[in-house]
Short mmCIF file of C-alpha atoms in Angstrom, two decimals:
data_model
loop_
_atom_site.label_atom_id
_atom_site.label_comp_id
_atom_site.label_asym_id
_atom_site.label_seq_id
_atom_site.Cartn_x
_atom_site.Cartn_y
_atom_site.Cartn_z
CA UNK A 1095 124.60 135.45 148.59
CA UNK A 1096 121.47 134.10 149.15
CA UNK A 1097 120.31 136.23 151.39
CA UNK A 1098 120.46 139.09 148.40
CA UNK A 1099 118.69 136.63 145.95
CA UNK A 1100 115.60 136.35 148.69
CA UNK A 1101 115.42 139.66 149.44
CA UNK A 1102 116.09 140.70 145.48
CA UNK A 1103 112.93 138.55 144.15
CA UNK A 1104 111.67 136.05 146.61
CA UNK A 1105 110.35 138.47 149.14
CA UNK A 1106 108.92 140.72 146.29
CA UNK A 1107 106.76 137.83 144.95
CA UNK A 1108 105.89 136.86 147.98
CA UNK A 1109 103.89 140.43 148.60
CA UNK A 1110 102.90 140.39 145.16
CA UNK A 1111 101.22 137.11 145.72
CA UNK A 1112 99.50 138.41 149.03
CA UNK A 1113 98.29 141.62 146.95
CA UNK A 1114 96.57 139.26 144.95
CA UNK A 1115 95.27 137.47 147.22
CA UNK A 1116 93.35 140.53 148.77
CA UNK A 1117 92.27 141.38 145.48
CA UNK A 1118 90.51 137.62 144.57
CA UNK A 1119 88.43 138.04 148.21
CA UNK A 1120 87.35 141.48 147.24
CA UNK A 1121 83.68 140.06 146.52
CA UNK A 1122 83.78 137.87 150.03
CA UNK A 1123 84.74 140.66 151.53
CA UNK A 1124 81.67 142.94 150.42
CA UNK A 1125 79.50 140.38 151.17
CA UNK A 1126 80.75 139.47 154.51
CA UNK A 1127 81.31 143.32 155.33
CA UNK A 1128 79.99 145.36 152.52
CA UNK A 1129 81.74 148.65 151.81
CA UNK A 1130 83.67 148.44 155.14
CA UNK A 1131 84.81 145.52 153.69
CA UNK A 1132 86.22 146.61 150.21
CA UNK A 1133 87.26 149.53 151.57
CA UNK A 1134 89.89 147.69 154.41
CA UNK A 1135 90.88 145.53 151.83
CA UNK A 1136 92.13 149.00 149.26
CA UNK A 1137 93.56 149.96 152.29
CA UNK A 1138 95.47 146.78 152.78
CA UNK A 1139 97.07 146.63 149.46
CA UNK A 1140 97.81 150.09 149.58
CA UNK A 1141 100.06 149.84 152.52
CA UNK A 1142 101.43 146.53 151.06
CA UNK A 1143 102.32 147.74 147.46
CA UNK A 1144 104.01 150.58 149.61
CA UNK A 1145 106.01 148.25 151.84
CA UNK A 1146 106.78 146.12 148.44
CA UNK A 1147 108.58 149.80 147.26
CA UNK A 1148 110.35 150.15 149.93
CA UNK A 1149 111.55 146.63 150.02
CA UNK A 1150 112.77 147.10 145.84
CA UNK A 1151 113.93 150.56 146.52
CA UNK A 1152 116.04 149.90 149.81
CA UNK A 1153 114.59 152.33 151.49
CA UNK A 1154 115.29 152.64 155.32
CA UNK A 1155 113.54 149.99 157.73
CA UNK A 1156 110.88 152.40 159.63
CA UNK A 1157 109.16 151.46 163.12
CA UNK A 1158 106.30 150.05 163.71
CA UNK A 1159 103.42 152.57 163.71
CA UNK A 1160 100.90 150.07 164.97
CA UNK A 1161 99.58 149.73 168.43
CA UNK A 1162 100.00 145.52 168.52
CA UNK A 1163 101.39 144.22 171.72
CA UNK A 1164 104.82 143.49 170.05
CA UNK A 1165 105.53 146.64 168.39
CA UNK A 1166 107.64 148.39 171.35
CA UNK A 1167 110.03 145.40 170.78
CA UNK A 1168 110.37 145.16 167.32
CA UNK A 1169 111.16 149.46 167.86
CA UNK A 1170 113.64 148.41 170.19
CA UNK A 1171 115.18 145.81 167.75
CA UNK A 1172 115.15 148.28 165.37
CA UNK A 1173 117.06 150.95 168.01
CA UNK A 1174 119.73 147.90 168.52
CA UNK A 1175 120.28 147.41 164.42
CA UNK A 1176 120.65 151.17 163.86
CA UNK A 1177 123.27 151.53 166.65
CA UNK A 1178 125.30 147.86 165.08
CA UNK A 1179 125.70 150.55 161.74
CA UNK A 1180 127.91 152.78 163.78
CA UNK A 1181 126.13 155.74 162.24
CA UNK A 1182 127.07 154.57 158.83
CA UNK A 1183 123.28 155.38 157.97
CA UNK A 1184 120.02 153.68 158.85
CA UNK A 1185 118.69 150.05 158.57
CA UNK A 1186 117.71 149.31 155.27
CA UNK A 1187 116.51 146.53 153.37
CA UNK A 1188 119.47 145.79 151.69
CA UNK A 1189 121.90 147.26 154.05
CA UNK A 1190 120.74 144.66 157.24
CA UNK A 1191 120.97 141.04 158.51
CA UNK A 1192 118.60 138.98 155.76
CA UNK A 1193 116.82 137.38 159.61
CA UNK A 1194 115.61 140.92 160.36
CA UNK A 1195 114.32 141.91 157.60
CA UNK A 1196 112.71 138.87 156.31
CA UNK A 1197 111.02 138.56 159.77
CA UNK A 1198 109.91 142.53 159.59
CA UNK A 1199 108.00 142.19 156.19
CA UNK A 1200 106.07 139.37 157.89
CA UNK A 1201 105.45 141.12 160.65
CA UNK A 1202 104.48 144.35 158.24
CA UNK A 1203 102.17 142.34 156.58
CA UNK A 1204 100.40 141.25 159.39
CA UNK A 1205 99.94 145.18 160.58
CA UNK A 1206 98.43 145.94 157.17
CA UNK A 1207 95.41 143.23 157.88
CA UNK A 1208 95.71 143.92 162.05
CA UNK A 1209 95.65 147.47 161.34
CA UNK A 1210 92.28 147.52 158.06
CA UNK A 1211 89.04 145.80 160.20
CA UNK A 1212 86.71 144.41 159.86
CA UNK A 1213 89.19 142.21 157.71
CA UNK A 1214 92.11 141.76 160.16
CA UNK A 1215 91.66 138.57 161.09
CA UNK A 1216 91.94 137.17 157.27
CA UNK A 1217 95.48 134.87 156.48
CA UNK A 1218 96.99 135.89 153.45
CA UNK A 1219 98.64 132.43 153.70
CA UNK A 1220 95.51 129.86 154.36
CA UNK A 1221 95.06 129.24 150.38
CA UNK A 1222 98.18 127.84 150.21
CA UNK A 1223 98.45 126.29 153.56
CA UNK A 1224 95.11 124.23 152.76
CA UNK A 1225 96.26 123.49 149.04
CA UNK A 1226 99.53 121.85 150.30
CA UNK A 1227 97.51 119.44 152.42
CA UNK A 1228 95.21 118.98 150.20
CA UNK A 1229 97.94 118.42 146.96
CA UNK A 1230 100.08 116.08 149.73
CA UNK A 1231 96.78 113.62 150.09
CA UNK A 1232 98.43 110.65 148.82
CA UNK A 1233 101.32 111.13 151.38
CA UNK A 1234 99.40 111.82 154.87
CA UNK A 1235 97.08 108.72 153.37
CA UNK A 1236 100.31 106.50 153.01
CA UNK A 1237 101.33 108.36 156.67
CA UNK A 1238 98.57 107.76 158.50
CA UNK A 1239 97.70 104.12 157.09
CA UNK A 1240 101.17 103.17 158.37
CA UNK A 1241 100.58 104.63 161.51
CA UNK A 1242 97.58 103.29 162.52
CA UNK A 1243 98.86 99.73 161.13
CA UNK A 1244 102.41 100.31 163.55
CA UNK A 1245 99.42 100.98 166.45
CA UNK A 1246 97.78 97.66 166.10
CA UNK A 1247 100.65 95.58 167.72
CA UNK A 1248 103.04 98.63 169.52
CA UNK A 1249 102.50 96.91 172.55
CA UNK A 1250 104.44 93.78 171.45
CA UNK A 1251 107.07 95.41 169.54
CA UNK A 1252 110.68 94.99 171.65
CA UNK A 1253 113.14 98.01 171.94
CA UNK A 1254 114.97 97.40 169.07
CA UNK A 1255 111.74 97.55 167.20
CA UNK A 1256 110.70 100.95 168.74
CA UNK A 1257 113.55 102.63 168.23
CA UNK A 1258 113.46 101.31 164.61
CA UNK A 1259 109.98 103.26 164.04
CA UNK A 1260 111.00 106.15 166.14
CA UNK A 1261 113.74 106.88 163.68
CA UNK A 1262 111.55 106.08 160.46
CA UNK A 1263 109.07 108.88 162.02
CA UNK A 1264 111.67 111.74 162.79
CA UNK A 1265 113.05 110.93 159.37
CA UNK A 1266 109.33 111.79 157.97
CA UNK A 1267 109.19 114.47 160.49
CA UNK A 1268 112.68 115.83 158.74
CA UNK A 1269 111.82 115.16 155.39
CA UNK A 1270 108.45 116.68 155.53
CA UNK A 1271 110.33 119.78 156.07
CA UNK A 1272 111.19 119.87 152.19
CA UNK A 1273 107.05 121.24 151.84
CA UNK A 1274 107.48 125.04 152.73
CA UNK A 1275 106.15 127.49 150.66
CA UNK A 1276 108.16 130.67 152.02
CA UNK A 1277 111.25 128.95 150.61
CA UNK A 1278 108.91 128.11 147.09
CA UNK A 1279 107.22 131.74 147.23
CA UNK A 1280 104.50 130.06 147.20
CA UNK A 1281 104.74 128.08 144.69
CA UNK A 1282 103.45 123.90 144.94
CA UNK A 1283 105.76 122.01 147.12
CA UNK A 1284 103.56 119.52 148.44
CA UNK A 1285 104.63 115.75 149.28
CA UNK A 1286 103.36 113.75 146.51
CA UNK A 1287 104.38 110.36 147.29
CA UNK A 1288 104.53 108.23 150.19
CA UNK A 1289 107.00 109.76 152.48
CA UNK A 1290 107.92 106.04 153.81
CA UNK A 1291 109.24 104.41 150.85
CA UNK A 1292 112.30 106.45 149.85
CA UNK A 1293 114.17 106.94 153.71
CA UNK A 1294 116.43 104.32 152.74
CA UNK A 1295 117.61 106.25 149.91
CA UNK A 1296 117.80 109.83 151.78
CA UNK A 1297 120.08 108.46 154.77
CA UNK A 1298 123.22 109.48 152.78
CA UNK A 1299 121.71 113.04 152.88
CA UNK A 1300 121.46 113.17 156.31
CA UNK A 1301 124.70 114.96 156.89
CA UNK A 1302 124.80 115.44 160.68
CA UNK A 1303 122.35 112.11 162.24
CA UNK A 1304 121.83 112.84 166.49
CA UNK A 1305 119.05 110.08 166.33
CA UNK A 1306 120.82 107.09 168.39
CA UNK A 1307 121.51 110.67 171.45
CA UNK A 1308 117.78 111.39 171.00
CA UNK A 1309 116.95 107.78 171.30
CA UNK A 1310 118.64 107.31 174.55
CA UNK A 1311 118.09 110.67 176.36
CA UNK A 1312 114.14 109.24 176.10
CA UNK A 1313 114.97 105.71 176.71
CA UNK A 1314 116.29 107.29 179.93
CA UNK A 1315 113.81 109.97 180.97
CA UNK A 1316 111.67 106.70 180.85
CA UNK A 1317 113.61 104.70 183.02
CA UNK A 1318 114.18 107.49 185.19
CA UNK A 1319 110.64 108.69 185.54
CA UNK A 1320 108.53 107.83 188.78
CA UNK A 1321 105.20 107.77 189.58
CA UNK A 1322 104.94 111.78 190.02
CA UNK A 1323 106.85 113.07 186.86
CA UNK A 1324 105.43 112.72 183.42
CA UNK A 1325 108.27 112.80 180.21
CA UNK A 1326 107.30 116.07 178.33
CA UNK A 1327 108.35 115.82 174.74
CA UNK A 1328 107.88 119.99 173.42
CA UNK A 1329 107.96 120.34 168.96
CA UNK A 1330 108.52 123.73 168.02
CA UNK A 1331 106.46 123.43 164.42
CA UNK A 1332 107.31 124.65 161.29
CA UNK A 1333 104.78 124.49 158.52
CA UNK A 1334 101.23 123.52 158.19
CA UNK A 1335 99.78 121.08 155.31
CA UNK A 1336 102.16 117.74 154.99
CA UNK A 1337 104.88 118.72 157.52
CA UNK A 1338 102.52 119.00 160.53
CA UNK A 1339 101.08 115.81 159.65
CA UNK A 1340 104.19 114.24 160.00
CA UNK A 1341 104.64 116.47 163.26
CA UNK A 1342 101.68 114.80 164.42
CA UNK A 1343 101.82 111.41 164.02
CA UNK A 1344 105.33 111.15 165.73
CA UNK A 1345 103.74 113.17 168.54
CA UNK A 1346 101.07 110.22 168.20
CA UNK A 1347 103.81 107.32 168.32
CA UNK A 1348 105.87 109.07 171.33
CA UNK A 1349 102.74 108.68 173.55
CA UNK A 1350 101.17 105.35 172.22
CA UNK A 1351 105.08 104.15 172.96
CA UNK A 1352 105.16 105.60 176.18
CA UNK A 1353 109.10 107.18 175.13
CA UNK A 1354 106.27 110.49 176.76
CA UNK A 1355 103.23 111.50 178.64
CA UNK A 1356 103.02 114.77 177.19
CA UNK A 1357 103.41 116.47 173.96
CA UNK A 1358 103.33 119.95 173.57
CA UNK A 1359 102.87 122.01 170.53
CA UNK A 1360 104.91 125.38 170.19
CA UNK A 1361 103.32 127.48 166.51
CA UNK A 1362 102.87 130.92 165.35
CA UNK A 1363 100.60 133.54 166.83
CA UNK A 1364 100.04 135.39 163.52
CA UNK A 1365 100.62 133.67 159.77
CA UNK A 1366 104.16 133.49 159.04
CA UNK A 1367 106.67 133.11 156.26
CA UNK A 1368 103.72 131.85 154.03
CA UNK A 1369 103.59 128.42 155.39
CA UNK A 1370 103.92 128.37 159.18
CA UNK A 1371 101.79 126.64 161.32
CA UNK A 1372 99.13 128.71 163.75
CA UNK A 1373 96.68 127.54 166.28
CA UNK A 1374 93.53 127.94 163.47
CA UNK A 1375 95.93 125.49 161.12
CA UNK A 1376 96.34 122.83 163.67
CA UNK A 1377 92.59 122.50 164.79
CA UNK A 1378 91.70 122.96 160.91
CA UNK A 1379 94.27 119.94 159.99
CA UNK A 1380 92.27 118.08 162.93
CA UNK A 1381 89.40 118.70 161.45
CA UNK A 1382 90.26 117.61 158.11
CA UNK A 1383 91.48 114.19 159.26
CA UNK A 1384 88.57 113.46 160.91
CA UNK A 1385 85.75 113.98 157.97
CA UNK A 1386 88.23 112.63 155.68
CA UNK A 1387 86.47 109.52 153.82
CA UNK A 1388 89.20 107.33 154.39
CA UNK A 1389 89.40 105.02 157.42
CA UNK A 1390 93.07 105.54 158.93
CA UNK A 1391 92.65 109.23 158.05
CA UNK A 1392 89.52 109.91 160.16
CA UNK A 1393 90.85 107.70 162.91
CA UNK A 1394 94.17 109.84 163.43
CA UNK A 1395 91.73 113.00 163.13
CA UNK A 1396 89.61 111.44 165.96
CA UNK A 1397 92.67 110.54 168.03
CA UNK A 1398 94.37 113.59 167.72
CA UNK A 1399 91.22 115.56 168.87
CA UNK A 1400 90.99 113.30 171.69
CA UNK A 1401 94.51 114.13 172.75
CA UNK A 1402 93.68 117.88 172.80
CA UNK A 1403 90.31 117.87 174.63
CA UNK A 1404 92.22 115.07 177.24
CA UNK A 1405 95.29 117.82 177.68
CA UNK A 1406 97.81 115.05 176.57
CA UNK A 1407 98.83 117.57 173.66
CA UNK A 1408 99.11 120.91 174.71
CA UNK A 1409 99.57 124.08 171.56
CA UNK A 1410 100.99 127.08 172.90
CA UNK A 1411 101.44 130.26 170.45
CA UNK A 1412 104.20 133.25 172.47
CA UNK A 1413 104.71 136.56 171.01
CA UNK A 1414 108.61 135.17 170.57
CA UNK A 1415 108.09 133.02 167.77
CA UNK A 1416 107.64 135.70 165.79
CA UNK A 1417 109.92 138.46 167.03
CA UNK A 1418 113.22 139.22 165.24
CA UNK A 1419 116.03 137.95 168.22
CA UNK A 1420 117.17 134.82 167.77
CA UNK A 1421 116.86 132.51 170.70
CA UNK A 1422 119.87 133.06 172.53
CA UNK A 1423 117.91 136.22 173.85
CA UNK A 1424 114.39 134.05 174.74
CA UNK A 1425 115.64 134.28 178.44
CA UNK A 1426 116.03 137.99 178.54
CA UNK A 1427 113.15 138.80 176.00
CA UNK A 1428 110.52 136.39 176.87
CA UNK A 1429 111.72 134.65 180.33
CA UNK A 1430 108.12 133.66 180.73
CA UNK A 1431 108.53 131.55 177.82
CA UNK A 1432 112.52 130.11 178.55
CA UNK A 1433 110.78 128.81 181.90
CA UNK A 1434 108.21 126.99 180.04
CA UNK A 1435 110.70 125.16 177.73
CA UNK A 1436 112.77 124.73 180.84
CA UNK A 1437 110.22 121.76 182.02
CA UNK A 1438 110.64 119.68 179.32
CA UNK A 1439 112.81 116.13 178.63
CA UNK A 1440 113.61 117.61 174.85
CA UNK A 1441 112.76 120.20 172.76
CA UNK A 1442 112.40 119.12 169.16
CA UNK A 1443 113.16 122.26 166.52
CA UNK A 1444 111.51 122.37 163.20
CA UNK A 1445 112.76 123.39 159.92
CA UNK A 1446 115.05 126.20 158.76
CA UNK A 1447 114.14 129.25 160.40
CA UNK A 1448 114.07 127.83 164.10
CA UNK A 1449 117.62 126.51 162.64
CA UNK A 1450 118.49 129.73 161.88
CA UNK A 1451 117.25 131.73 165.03
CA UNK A 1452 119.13 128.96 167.21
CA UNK A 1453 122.58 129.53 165.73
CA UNK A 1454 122.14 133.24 165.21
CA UNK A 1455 122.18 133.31 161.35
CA UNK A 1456 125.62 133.72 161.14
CA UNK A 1457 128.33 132.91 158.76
CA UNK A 1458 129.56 129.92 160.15
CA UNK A 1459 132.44 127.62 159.94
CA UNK A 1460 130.85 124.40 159.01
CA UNK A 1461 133.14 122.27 161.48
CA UNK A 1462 132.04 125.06 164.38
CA UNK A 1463 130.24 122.36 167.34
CA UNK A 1464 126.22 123.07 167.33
CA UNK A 1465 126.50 123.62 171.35
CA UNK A 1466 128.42 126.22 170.77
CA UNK A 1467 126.93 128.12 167.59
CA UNK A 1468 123.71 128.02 170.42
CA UNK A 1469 125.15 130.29 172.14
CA UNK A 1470 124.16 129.46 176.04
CA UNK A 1471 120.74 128.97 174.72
CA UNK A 1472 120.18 126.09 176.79
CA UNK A 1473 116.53 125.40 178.63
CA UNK A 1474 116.66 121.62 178.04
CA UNK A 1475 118.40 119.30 176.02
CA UNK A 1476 117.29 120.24 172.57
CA UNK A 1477 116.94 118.33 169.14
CA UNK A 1478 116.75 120.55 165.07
CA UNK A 1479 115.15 119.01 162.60
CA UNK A 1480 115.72 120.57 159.40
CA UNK A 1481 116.66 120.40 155.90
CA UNK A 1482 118.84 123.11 154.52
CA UNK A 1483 117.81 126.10 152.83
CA UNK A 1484 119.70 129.09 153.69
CA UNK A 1485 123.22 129.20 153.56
CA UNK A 1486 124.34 128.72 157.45
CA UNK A 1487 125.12 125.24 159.19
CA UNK A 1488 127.03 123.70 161.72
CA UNK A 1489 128.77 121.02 163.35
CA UNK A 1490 130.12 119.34 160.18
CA UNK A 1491 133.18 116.93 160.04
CA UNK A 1492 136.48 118.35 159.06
CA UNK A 1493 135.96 118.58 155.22
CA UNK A 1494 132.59 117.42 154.79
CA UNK A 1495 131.02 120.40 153.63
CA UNK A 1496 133.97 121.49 151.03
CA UNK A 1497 133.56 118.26 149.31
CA UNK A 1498 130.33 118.52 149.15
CA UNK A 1499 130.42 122.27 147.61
CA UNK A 1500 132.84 121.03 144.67
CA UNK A 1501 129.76 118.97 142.98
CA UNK A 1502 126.81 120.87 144.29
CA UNK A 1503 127.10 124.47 144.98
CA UNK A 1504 123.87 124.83 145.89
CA UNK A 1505 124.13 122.30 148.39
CA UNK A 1506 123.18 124.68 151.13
CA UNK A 1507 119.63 126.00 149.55
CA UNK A 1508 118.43 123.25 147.82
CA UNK A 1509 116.27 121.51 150.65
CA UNK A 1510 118.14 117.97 149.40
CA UNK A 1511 120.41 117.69 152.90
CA UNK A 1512 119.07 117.69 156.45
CA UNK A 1513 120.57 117.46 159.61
CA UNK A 1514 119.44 115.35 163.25
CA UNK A 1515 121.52 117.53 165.58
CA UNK A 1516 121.16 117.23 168.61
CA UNK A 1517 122.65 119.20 172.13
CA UNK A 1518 122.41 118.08 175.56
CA UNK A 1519 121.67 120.99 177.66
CA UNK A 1520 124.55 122.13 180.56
#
């Protein structure tokens, strides 16, 4: 499965790569920390070439030995896996749900920097984060010239018109999610071209297309919405560079539209699966934009930071996001959290882990309805965004995905086929 083939080689390179990453910031590290410095970093790889032994060896997952705020649950996860094996043995790499243990190196990786000062607040990942934006240049330029063009006369455009560009956006929202460098291992996978000028041609690939649902649900939190209540739109990111850009500037047209009053921003509170978005990457994107030497760029930099100091975008990091459960246990886990997402008009999903953790991983049949692969996860009507790359998806017409396996086999992984899906909470 695919599952084997990530765990087999792509999660290998993937520590490999962050071993040598440590090892090129040896000399910044001295001279930022001296010996204390060199020293955490030996210590770093050493527990990371170990882990990456482990990982090749299928040896048996162990707990957490860290004192982070999240290791008593990930223990506890690991209790709940061990007692799923009916005693046939413990955990192991090989031996346990790909979701787990994909999500535990991550979270290992981060305890090898947490655990090593006075260099535990490095990202492994921020290299490759910044060279995806910076490879995708041509893209957010084409993105944000657009934008700022569509901003000139959004007053005047009718609601045929609106809905038109709302649909163009999420479609660069969606497509943007082809630039993730867990699924690459880090390799390039930036956006090269302009992300506008080949929708017409993706459509087809769009196999499951919610938009016209999302459309009206804000059309009607609009209508609906007095004085008192302000539409909250909520974007559970994915990954930095190109992809938040995109993120961005539809969180930019849903407020210059008025479809909502609010945005806010749900990312990662450590670095995760190579290419996921934290609170440093958003403010650093910001930044970015705003010394840019190019007029449209700046100006969406400017904006943006204007919406952040003004509390009209709101970015939120919870201990969740980067737990093992998959949602359906957010209201148990983290009900603090569950009641947060409860006050929004719609939740928008990024990308192909959030897919993942909100239909459980599982072996699906493709025709089985998204509502109920969610499993009663329900806090408000909800919205993924993601193109496919891991074998699991839902809510297919009879027959849709069989034809499509005949000609492409890899149909599943390749990151060619997205899907709009969208659920109306109970």
């Amino acid at each position: 499965s695919f599952a084997y083939f990530t765990i087999k080689d792509r999660l290998p390179q993937i520590l490999t790569r962050v071993i040598d990453t440590l090892h090129r910031h040896k000399n910044e590290f001295f001279e930022e920390h001296g010996e204390k410095g060199v020293e955490a970093e030996k210590r770093a790889i050493s527990f990371l070439s170990k882990l990456r032994n482990e990982l090749q060896t299928d040896k048996p997952v162990t707990p957490l030995e860290d004192e982070l705020p999240d290791a008593a649950l990930w223990n506890q996860y690991l209790d709940y896996q061990r007692n799923l094996s009916n005693g046939n043995g413990e955990p192991s790499w090989f031996q346990s749900p790909w979701l787990y243990v994909e999500c535990y190196m991550y979270r290992r990786i981060h305890a090898a920097l947490a655990q090593n000062p006075p260099i535990d607040n490095f990202d492994v990942f921020k290299e490759g984060k910044a060279q995806n934006f910076f490879e995708s240049q041509e893209a957010v330029i084409a993105l944000c010239t657009y934008f700022q063009e569509l901003l000139k006369n959004i007053k005047d455009l009718d609601e045929t018109q609106l809905q038109e560009e709302l649909f163009k956006l999420l479609q660069v929202s969606l497509w943007g999610n082809k630039c993730d460098l867990s699924f690459s291992a880090g390799e390039d996978s930036s956006q090269k071209s302009s992300p506008l000028q080949s929708l017409e041609s993706l459509i087809p690939y769009i196999l499951v297309n919610d938009t016209e649902k999302l459309w009206s649900l804000l059309v009607n939190a609009k209508k609906r919405n007095t004085e008192k209540s302000n539409v909250r739109f909520d974007i559970i990111l994915d990954n930095a560079g190109f992809e938040l850009v995109s993120d961005l500037v539809l969180a930019d047209f849903l407020l210059s539209s008025k479809l909502a009053d609010e945005v806010h921003f749900h990312g990662k509170s450590i670095p995760w699966y190579v290419s996921d978005t934290t609170k440093h990457d958003l403010n650093w994107t910001v930044k970015q934009l705003q010394s840019a030497n190019h007029m449209w760029m700046s100006r969406c930099g400017i904006n943006w930071e204007g919406n952040l100091k003004k509390g009209v975008w709101v970015y939120h990091d919870h201990m969740f996001w980067t737990l093992p459960h998959d949602f359906s246990s957010m209201a148990e886990v983290a009900p603090d959290l569950y009641a947060d997402l409860q006050k929004s008009n719609l939740l928008l999903f990024k990308g192909d882990l959030n897919y993942r953790k909100l239909t459980g991983d599982r072996k699906w049949e493709y025709t089985v309805p998204f509502h109920q692969a969610l499993n009663k996860f329900h806090p408000a009507p909800l919205c993924s965004l993601r193109t496919l790359k891991s074998d699991t998806v839902v809510g297919l017409k009879p027959g849709q995905g069989e034809q499509i396996q005949a000609s492409e086999p890899e149909w599943m992984v390749s990151g060619k086929y997205g899907v709009v899906q969208f659920d109306a909470a109970l």
